[in-house]
Short mmCIF file of C-alpha atoms in Angstrom, two decimals:
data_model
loop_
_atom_site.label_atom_id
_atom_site.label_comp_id
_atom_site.label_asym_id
_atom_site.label_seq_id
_atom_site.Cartn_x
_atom_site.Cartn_y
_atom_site.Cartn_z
CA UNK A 1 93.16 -14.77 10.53
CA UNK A 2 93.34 -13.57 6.80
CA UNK A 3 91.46 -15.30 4.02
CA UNK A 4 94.17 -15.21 1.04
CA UNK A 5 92.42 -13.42 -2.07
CA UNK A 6 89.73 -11.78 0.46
CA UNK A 7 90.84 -8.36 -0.90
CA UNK A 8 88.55 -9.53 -4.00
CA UNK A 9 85.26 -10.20 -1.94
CA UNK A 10 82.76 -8.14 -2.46
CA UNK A 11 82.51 -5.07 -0.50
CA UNK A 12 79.74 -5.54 2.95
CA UNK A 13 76.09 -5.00 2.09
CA UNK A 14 75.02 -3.98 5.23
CA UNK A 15 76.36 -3.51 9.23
CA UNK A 16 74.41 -5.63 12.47
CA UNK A 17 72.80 -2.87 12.62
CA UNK A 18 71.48 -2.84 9.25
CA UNK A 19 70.87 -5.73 8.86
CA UNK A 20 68.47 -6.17 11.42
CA UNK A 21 66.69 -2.85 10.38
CA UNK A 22 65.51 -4.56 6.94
CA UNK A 23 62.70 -6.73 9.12
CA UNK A 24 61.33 -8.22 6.02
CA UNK A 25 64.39 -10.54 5.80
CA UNK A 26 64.32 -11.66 9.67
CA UNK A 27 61.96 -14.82 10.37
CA UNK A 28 59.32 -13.99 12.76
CA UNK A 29 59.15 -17.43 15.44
CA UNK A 30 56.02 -19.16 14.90
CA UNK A 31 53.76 -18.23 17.39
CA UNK A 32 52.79 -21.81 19.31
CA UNK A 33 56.53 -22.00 20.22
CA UNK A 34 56.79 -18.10 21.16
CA UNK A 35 53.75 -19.15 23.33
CA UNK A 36 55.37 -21.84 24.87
CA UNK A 37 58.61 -20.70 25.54
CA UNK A 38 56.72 -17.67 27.99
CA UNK A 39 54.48 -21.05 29.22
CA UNK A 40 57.41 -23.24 29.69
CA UNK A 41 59.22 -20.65 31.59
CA UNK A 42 56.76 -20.84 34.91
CA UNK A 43 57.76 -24.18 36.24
CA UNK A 44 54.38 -24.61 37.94
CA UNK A 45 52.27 -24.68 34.95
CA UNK A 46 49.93 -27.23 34.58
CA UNK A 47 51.08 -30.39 32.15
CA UNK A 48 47.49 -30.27 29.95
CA UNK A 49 47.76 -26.43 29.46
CA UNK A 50 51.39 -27.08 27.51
CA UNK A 51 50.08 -30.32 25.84
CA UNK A 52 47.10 -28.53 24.59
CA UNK A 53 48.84 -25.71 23.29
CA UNK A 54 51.93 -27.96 21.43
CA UNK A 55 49.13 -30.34 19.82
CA UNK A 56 47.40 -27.15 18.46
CA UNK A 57 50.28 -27.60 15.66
CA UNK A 58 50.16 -30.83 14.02
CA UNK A 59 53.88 -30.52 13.18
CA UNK A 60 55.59 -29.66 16.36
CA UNK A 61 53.59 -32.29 17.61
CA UNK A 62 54.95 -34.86 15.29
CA UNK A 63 58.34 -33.80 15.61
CA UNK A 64 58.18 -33.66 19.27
CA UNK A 65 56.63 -37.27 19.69
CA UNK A 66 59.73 -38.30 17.22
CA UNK A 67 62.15 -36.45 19.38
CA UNK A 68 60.84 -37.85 22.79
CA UNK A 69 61.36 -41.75 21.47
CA UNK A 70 64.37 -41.58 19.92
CA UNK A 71 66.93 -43.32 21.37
CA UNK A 72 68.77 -40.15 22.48
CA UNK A 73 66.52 -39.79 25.62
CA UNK A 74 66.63 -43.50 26.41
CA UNK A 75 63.30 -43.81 27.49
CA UNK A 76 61.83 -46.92 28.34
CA UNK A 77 58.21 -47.04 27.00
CA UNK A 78 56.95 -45.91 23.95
CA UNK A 79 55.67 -42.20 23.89
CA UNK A 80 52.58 -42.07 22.63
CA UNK A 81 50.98 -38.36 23.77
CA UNK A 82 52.22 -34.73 24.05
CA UNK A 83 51.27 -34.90 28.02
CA UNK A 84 52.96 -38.26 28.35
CA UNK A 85 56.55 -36.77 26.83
CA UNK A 86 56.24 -33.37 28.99
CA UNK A 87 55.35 -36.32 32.07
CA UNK A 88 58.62 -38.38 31.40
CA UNK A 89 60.92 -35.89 30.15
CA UNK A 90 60.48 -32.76 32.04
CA UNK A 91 59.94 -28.89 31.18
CA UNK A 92 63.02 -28.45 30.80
CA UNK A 93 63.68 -30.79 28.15
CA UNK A 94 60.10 -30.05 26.41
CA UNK A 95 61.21 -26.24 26.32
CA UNK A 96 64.34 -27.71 24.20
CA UNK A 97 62.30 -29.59 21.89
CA UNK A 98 60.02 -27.15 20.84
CA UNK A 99 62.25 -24.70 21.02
CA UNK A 100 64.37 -26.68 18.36
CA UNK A 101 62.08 -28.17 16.25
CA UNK A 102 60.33 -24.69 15.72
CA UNK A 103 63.32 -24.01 14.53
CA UNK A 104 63.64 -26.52 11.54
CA UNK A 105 60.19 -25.04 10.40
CA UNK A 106 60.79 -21.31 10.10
CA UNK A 107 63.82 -21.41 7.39
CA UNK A 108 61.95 -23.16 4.94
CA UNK A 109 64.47 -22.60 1.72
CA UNK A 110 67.92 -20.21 1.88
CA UNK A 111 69.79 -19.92 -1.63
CA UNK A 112 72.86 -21.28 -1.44
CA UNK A 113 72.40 -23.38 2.09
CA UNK A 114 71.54 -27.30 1.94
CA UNK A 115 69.63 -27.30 5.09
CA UNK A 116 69.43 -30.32 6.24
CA UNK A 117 73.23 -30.12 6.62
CA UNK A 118 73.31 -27.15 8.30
CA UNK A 119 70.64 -28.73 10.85
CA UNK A 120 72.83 -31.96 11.14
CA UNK A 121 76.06 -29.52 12.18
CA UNK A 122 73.44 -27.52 14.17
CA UNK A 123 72.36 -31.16 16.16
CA UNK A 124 75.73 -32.05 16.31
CA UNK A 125 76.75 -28.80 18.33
CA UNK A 126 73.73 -29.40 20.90
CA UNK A 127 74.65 -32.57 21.31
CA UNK A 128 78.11 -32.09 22.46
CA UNK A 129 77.06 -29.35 24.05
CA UNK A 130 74.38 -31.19 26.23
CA UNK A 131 77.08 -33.89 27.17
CA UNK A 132 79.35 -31.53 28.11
CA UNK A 133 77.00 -28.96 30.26
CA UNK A 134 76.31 -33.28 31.96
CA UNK A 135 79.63 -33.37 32.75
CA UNK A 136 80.18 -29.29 34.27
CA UNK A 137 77.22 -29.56 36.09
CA UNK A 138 77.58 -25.65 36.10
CA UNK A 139 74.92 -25.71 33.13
CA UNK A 140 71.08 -26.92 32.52
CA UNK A 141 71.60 -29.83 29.43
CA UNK A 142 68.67 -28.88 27.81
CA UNK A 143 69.21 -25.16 27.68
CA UNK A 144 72.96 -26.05 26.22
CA UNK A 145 71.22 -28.52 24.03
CA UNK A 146 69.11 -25.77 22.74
CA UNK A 147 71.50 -23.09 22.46
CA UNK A 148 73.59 -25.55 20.65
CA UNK A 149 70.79 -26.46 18.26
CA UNK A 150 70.56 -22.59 17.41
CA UNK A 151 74.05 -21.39 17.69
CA UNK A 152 74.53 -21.05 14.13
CA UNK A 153 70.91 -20.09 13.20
CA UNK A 154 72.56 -16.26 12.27
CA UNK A 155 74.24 -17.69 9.38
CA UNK A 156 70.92 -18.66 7.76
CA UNK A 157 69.79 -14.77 8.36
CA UNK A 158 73.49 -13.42 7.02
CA UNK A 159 72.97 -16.34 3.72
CA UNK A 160 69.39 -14.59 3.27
CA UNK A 161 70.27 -11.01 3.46
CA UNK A 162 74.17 -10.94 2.53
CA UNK A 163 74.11 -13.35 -0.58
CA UNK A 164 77.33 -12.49 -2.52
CA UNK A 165 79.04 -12.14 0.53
CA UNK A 166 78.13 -14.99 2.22
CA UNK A 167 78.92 -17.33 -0.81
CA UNK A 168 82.18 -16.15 -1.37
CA UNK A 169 82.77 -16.26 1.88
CA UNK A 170 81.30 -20.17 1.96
CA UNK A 171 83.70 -21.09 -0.93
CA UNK A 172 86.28 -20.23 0.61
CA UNK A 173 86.02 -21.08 4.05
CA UNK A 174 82.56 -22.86 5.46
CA UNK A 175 80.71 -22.19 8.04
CA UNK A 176 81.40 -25.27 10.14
CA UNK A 177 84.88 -25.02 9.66
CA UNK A 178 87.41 -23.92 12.32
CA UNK A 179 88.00 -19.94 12.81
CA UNK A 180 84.69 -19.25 10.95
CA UNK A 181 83.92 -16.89 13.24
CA UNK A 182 86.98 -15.05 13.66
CA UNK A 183 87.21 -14.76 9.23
CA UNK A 184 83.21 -12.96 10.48
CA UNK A 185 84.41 -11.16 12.59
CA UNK A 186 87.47 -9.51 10.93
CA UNK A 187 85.33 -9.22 7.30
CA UNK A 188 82.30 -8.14 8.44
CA UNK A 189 82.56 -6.63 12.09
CA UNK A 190 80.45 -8.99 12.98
CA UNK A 191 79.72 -12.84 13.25
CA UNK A 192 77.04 -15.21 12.65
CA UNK A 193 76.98 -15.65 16.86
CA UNK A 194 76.24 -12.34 17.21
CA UNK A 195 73.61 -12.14 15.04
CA UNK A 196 71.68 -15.27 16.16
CA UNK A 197 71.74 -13.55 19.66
CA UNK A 198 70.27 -10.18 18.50
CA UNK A 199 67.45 -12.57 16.72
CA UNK A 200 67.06 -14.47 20.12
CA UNK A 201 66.39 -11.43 21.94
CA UNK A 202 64.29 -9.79 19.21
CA UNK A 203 62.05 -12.95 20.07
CA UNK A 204 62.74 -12.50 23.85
CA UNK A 205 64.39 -15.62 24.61
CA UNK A 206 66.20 -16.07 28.05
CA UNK A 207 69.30 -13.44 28.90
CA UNK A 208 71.36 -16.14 29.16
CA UNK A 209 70.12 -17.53 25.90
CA UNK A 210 71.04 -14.08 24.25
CA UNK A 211 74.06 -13.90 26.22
CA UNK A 212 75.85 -16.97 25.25
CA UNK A 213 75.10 -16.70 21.74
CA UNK A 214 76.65 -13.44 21.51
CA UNK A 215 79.46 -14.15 23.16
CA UNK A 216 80.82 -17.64 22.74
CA UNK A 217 83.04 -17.03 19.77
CA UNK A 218 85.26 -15.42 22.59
CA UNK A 219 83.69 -16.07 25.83
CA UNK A 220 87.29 -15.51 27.93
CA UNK A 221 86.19 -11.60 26.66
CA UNK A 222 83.23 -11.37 28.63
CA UNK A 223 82.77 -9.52 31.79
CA UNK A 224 82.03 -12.57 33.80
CA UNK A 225 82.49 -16.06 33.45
CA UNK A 226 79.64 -17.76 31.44
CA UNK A 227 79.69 -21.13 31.67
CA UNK A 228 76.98 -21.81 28.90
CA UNK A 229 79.02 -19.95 26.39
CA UNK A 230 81.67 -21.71 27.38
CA UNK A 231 79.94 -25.13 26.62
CA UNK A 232 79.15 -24.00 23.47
CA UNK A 233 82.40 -22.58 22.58
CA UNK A 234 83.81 -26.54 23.40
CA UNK A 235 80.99 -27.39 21.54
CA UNK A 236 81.60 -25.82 18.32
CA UNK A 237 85.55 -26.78 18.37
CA UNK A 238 84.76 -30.04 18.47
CA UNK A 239 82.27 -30.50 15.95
CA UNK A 240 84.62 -28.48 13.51
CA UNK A 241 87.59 -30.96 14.84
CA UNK A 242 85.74 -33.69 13.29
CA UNK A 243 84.66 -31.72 10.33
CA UNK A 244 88.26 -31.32 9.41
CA UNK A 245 88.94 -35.05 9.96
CA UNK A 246 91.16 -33.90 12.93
CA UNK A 247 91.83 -35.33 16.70
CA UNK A 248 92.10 -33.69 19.85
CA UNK A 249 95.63 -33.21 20.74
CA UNK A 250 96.70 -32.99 17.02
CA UNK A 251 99.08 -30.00 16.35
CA UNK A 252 96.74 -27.69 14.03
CA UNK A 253 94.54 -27.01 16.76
CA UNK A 254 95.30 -26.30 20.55
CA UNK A 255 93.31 -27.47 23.15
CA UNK A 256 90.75 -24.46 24.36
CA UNK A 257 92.29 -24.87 27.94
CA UNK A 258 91.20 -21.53 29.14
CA UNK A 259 87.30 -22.24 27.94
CA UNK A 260 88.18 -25.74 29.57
CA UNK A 261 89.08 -24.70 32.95
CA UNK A 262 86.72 -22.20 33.32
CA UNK A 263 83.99 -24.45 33.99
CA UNK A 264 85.79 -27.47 35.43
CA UNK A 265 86.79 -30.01 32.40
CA UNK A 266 89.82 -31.46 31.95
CA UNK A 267 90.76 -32.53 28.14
CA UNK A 268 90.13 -36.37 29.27
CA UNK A 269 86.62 -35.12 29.82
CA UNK A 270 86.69 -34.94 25.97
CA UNK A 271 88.69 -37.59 24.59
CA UNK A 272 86.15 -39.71 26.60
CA UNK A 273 83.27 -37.89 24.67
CA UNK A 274 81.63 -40.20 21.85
CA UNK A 275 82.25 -38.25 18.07
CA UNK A 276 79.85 -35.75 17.46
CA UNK A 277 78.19 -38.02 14.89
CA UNK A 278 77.61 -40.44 17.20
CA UNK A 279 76.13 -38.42 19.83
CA UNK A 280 73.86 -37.40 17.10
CA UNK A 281 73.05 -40.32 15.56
CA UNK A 282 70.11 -40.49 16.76
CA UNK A 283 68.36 -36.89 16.52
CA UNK A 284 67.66 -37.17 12.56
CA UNK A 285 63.91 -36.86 13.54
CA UNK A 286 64.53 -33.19 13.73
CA UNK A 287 65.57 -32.69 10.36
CA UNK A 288 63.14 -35.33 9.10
#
């Protein structure tokens, strides 16, 4: 894909490599979720010692306790403790929360990015992303769901570091609009994918964490079939369907079939699917 007038952008600042060699522009993850991602990973460990260490930050806390009653999880009672949430909802889905709303808290103010839209688009992508891993059964929901909720976090490091760039770039074709990634891709050598999963392994996040981040722009181009980047490539397309005010099986934008069939879903599968928006209607507490 060629952006018309790119010719006039602004030469590249900087390569991956670069880019990622100027440290003072990467966020560092707060440490009480770096904790608890390596606690969270051993599936025996005990439900006070992960309460204890989330309620040692008053915010995550909040956030979480938001998170575990909104109607998105469909619980039945009211939360009203850390150990009670982990008790009803699982480590898995814990891992996702704080993994997420960690998230929210580290990019504090990029020039030229209204966050809380770029968190909405970000929820919106774990969402689908979580309904659709439901439906594969090939693929833990929460992990998609937090995947999703950081597939895009790259752009926030390429807005900080790559300013021009990135807002010419913006103006002329968004970030949560479709082919983003290939425009990236063919300007920079790079995409926003890519460097989210350099930044998720710099943190040590889960190989398949780093592995579907870095490869769902084009996941039929990886070695072996993974299904969580393929989730997430479904994902994305149809969040940036509804951006563009599109429907699935409208001509402008052919069905990902090959994503599709490689782990099992038929397009029904998604014109079943509840819009984006509404499948994320209900996760505002994690931009709140």
């Amino acid at each position: 894909m060629t952006i018309p007038g790119s010719e006039n952008y602004t030469e590249i600042a900087m390569t991956l490599d670069e880019l990622f060699a100027e440290s003072h522009l990467l966020p560092t993850v707060p440490k009480v979720v770096f904790d608890l991602i390596e606690l969270l990973r051993n599936e025996d460990a005990a439900v006070s010692v992960v309460a204890r260490k989330i309620e040692l930050d008053q915010v995550l806390t909040a956030r979480v306790l938001r998170m575990a009653n909104s109607p998105y999880f469909g619980l039945r009672r009211k939360i009203l403790s850390i150990q009670d949430a982990i008790q009803l909802l699982g480590f898995s889905s814990i891992r996702s929360l704080v993994v997420s709303s960690g998230l929210t808290g580290t990019f504090r103010k990029i020039d030229g990015v209204n966050l809380p839209a770029f968190w909405s688009h970000s929820l919106r992508v774990a969402a689908v992303a979580r309904y659709l891993a439901g439906k594969t059964r090939r693929v833990d929901q929460s992990l998609a769901f937090t995947v999703g909720s950081m597939h895009a976090i790259g752009h926030l490091i390429m807005a900080s570091a790559m300013k021009e760039q990135i807002a010419e770039l913006n103006a002329a074709h968004p970030f949560d609009l479709m082919g983003r990634l290939e425009v990236e891709q063919q300007k920079f050598g790079f995409h926003y994918g890519e460097v989210g999963s350099r930044l998720a392994a710099r943190w040590k996040f889960a190989p398949e964490f780093v592995s579907a981040l870095s490869c769902f722009a084009n996941p039929m181009e990886a070695e072996h079939v993974d299904p969580l980047a393929n989730v997430l490539h479904l994902a994305v397309w149809r969040v940036a369907l509804e951006r563009e005010g599109l429907r699935i099986g409208d001509a402008q934008h052919v069905w990902p079939a090959l994503s599709a069939d490689a782990i099992g879903l038929s397009e029904d599968v998604m014109q079943d699917m509840p819009a984006p928006r509404e499948l994320a209607s209900d996760l505002e507490s994690m931009i709140a």
